[in-house]
Amino acid sequence: HCFSKSEEDGFLYCEGVKVEEIMEAVEKRPFYLYSKPQITRNVEAYKEALEGLNSIIGYAIKANNNLKILEHLQKLGCGAVLVSGNELKLALRAGFDPTRCVFNGNGKSLEDLVVAAQEGVFVNIDSEFDLENIVAAARIAGKKVNVLLRINPDVDPQVHPYVATGNKNSKFGIRNEKLQWFLDAVKAHPKELKLVGAHCHLGSTITKVDIFRDAAVLMVNYIDEIRSQGFEIDYLNIGGGLGIDYYHTGAVLPTPRDLIDTVRELVLSRNLNLIIEPGRSLIANTCCFVNHVTGVKTNGTKNFIVIDGSMAELIRPSLYGAYQHIELVSPSPPDAEISTFDVVGPVCESADFLGKDRELPTPPKGAGLVVHDAGAYCMSMASTYNLKMRPPEYWVEDDGTVSKIRHGETFEDHLRFFEGL
Ligand code: LLP
């Protein structure tokens, strides 16, 4: 793994570079630290898994929208999955081939759809009104749009309800009882729409590949039905959603290869192109969120480690009760007393925790503390709550050089929103 404690000196390293030395070299504030080689390795794992299939790896930009990271993913051959016009603009800026991009979402604006139509990205139809808007956008752009039907397959992904998206009462996609209506509506707009495939997305943090298999079986049946009505569709998009080992227990979790192997025969049997939309499994494990310990305190029965990072920079624990592994960057002395701590930030509310009930040695003031697996849905979900400005980002490159890949936001950035008012 790209972040690991050395067996020799007990310090945390990222690709052979001591994290504590990086902390000394950069601004003293919380920051995100990525391993560029790990990003490459994660993409390679998907590419190898997909060998022998016609496929697009559509990286889900929502997971992490750092421009430098996007440029790297694009150069490695990824396409992109977008959920807003700004993500589309950023994907273009990063050099992604628009014909390998998919525009998803249940509330796409007409304005954004016009850009998508102009650029030739695949668009997923999510609802009746969405179809109307895509038709309108095609007319404005003077372009025929390649569309996929986002089908809601009603498969339970067995994850936190906030990240389940393909069950029947969710706001996403269209249900099978309406399928015929959509096929007729597409047929009625031959100048504006070309149906090229079917899409589904079940949810996120999925750790059982059988769930993808169940969905793929349903989707292939839908594709057979759609083809039997004369549509020449050849894309199956099975979405993203593969989970990762947040707990660091060494448990064996499904790999990209396991995921692709469970659908490979189905895809080949229908001669389909496969689109996948991974976010988390490409980027989460490439990053640590690095903090400094401000102090330690005890109240009632609870011990707290207070750090400078918070729910503003990394909200997954407080929003989803998500577990992300936490450790100190320096070794604990052999005689260190281990206690149970909540790891909390300085934000003024009790939802502000990064970890609960963690067994850790008591750290000195200023010690480095990392939250692991912070590459996905951490920086991209950061806010400036309590005027904690969004942190800088760095990566360790292939040759061990540490470079800044995003400036940290400053107080002056905030004041800019009021200039000239
Ligand atoms: N495609 C679609 C249509 C999606 O809705 C998502 C994520 C993805 C792809 C990428 O899924 P992934 O491979 O990253 O699981 N903020 C939450 C995750 C929300 C995911 C929503 N959809 C979290 O921090 O856990």
Coordinates of N, CA, C and O and ligand atoms in Angstrom, one line a residue, residues 46 58 60 62-63 81 83 104-105 124 150 162-163 165 172 199-201 203-206 237 239-243 246 277-282 316 319-320 322 324 376-378 381, ligand 1:
Y46 N -7.7 -1.7 -13.2 CA -8.9 -1.7 -14.0 C -8.6 -2.1 -15.5 O -9.4 -2.9 -16.1
G58 N -15.0 5.2 -17.0 CA -15.5 6.6 -16.8 C -15.3 7.0 -15.4 O -16.0 6.6 -14.5
A60 N -15.5 8.8 -12.1 CA -16.5 9.7 -11.6 C -15.9 10.9 -10.9 O -15.4 10.8 -9.8
K62 N -17.0 13.4 -9.5 CA -17.5 13.9 -8.2 C -16.6 13.4 -7.0 O -16.5 14.0 -6.0
A63 N -15.9 12.3 -7.2 CA -15.1 11.7 -6.1 C -13.9 12.6 -5.8 O -13.6 12.7 -4.6
V81 N -17.1 10.7 -15.9 CA -18.5 10.7 -15.6 C -18.8 12.0 -14.9 O -18.1 12.3 -13.9
V83 N -21.6 15.0 -13.4 CA -22.9 15.3 -12.9 C -23.3 16.7 -12.9 O -24.3 17.1 -12.2
N104 N -24.4 12.3 -16.3 CA -25.4 11.7 -15.4 C -26.2 12.7 -14.6 O -25.7 13.8 -14.5
G105 N -27.3 12.3 -14.1 CA -27.9 13.2 -13.1 C -29.4 13.2 -13.2 O -30.0 13.1 -14.3
N124 N -27.3 10.4 -20.1 CA -28.2 9.4 -19.5 C -29.6 10.0 -19.3 O -29.7 11.1 -18.7
R150 N -31.2 5.5 -18.2 CA -30.8 5.1 -16.8 C -31.9 4.3 -16.2 O -32.9 4.9 -15.8
Y162 N -27.8 6.7 2.4 CA -27.5 7.9 1.6 C -26.7 7.6 0.4 O -26.6 8.4 -0.5
V163 N -26.1 6.4 0.3 CA -25.3 6.1 -0.9 C -25.8 5.0 -1.7 O -25.2 4.4 -2.6
T165 N -28.5 4.0 -4.6 CA -29.1 4.8 -5.6 C -30.0 4.0 -6.6 O -30.7 4.6 -7.4
F172 N -33.4 8.3 -8.5 CA -32.6 8.2 -9.8 C -33.3 7.2 -10.7 O -33.8 6.1 -10.3
H199 N -28.1 2.1 -18.8 CA -27.2 2.4 -17.7 C -27.9 2.1 -16.4 O -29.1 2.2 -16.3
C200 N -27.1 1.7 -15.4 CA -27.6 1.6 -14.0 C -26.5 2.0 -13.1 O -25.3 1.9 -13.4
H201 N -26.9 2.4 -11.9 CA -25.9 2.6 -10.8 C -26.5 2.3 -9.5 O -27.6 2.8 -9.2
G203 N -25.2 2.0 -6.3 CA -24.9 2.7 -5.0 C -23.4 2.7 -4.9 O -22.6 2.4 -5.9
S204 N -22.9 3.0 -3.7 CA -21.4 3.2 -3.5 C -21.0 2.4 -2.3 O -21.9 2.0 -1.5
T205 N -19.7 2.1 -2.2 CA -19.1 1.3 -1.1 C -19.6 -0.2 -1.1 O -19.7 -0.8 -0.1
I206 N -19.9 -0.7 -2.3 CA -20.4 -2.1 -2.4 C -19.3 -3.1 -2.3 O -18.3 -2.9 -2.9
N237 N -23.8 0.2 -19.4 CA -23.1 1.0 -18.4 C -23.5 0.5 -17.0 O -24.7 0.6 -16.7
G239 N -22.3 1.5 -14.1 CA -22.1 2.4 -13.0 C -20.8 2.2 -12.3 O -19.9 1.5 -12.7
G240 N -20.7 2.8 -11.1 CA -19.6 2.6 -10.2 C -20.0 1.9 -9.0 O -20.9 1.1 -9.0
G241 N -19.2 2.1 -7.9 CA -19.8 1.6 -6.6 C -18.9 0.6 -5.9 O -19.2 0.2 -4.7
L242 N -17.8 0.2 -6.5 CA -17.0 -0.8 -5.8 C -16.4 -0.2 -4.5 O -15.8 0.9 -4.5
G243 N -16.5 -0.9 -3.4 CA -16.0 -0.4 -2.1 C -14.5 -0.7 -1.9 O -13.9 -1.4 -2.8
Y246 N -11.7 0.3 3.9 CA -11.6 1.4 4.9 C -11.1 1.0 6.2 O -10.5 1.7 7.0
E277 N -18.1 3.1 -14.1 CA -18.0 4.5 -13.6 C -17.4 4.6 -12.2 O -18.0 5.1 -11.3
P278 N -16.2 4.0 -12.1 CA -15.6 4.0 -10.7 C -15.1 5.4 -10.3 O -14.5 6.2 -11.0
G279 N -15.4 5.7 -9.0 CA -14.8 6.9 -8.4 C -13.9 6.4 -7.2 O -12.7 6.4 -7.3
R280 N -14.6 6.0 -6.2 CA -13.9 5.6 -4.9 C -12.8 4.6 -5.2 O -11.7 4.8 -4.7
S281 N -13.1 3.6 -5.9 CA -12.1 2.5 -6.1 C -10.9 2.9 -6.9 O -9.8 2.2 -6.9
L282 N -11.0 4.0 -7.6 CA -9.8 4.6 -8.3 C -9.0 5.5 -7.5 O -7.8 5.6 -7.7
R316 N -17.1 12.9 5.8 CA -17.7 11.5 5.7 C -18.1 10.9 7.0 O -19.1 10.3 7.2
L319 N -21.2 12.7 8.3 CA -22.4 12.6 7.4 C -22.9 11.2 7.3 O -24.1 11.0 7.3
Y320 N -22.0 10.2 7.2 CA -22.5 8.9 7.0 C -22.1 7.9 8.1 O -22.3 6.7 8.0
A322 N -19.2 7.2 8.6 CA -18.2 6.4 7.9 C -16.9 6.2 8.7 O -16.5 7.1 9.5
Q324 N -13.0 5.8 8.7 CA -11.7 6.0 8.0 C -10.6 5.8 9.0 O -10.6 6.3 10.1
A376 N -11.3 10.0 -2.0 CA -12.6 10.1 -2.6 C -13.6 10.7 -1.7 O -13.7 10.3 -0.5
Y377 N -14.3 11.7 -2.2 CA -15.4 12.3 -1.4 C -15.0 13.0 -0.2 O -15.7 13.0 0.8
C378 N -13.7 13.4 -0.1 CA -13.3 14.1 1.1 C -13.0 15.6 0.6 O -13.9 16.4 0.9
M381 N -15.9 17.2 -1.1 CA -17.1 17.5 -0.3 C -16.7 18.5 0.8 O -17.5 18.8 1.7
Ligands
LLP1 N1 -21.8 6.8 -11.2 C1 -22.9 7.3 -10.6 C2 -24.1 7.5 -11.4 C3 -22.9 7.7 -9.3 O1 -23.9 8.2 -8.7 C4 -21.7 7.5 -8.5 C5 -21.6 7.9 -7.1 C6 -20.6 6.9 -9.2 C7 -20.7 6.6 -10.5 C8 -19.3 6.7 -8.5 O2 -19.4 5.7 -7.5 P1 -18.1 5.1 -6.7 O3 -17.4 4.2 -7.6 O4 -17.3 6.3 -6.2 O5 -18.7 4.4 -5.5 N2 -20.3 10.9 -1.0 C9 -20.5 9.5 -0.7 C10 -20.6 8.7 -2.0 C11 -21.7 9.1 -3.0 C12 -21.7 8.4 -4.2 C13 -22.7 8.8 -5.1 N3 -22.7 8.2 -6.5 C14 -19.4 9.0 0.2 O6 -18.6 9.8 0.6 O7 -19.4 7.9 0.5

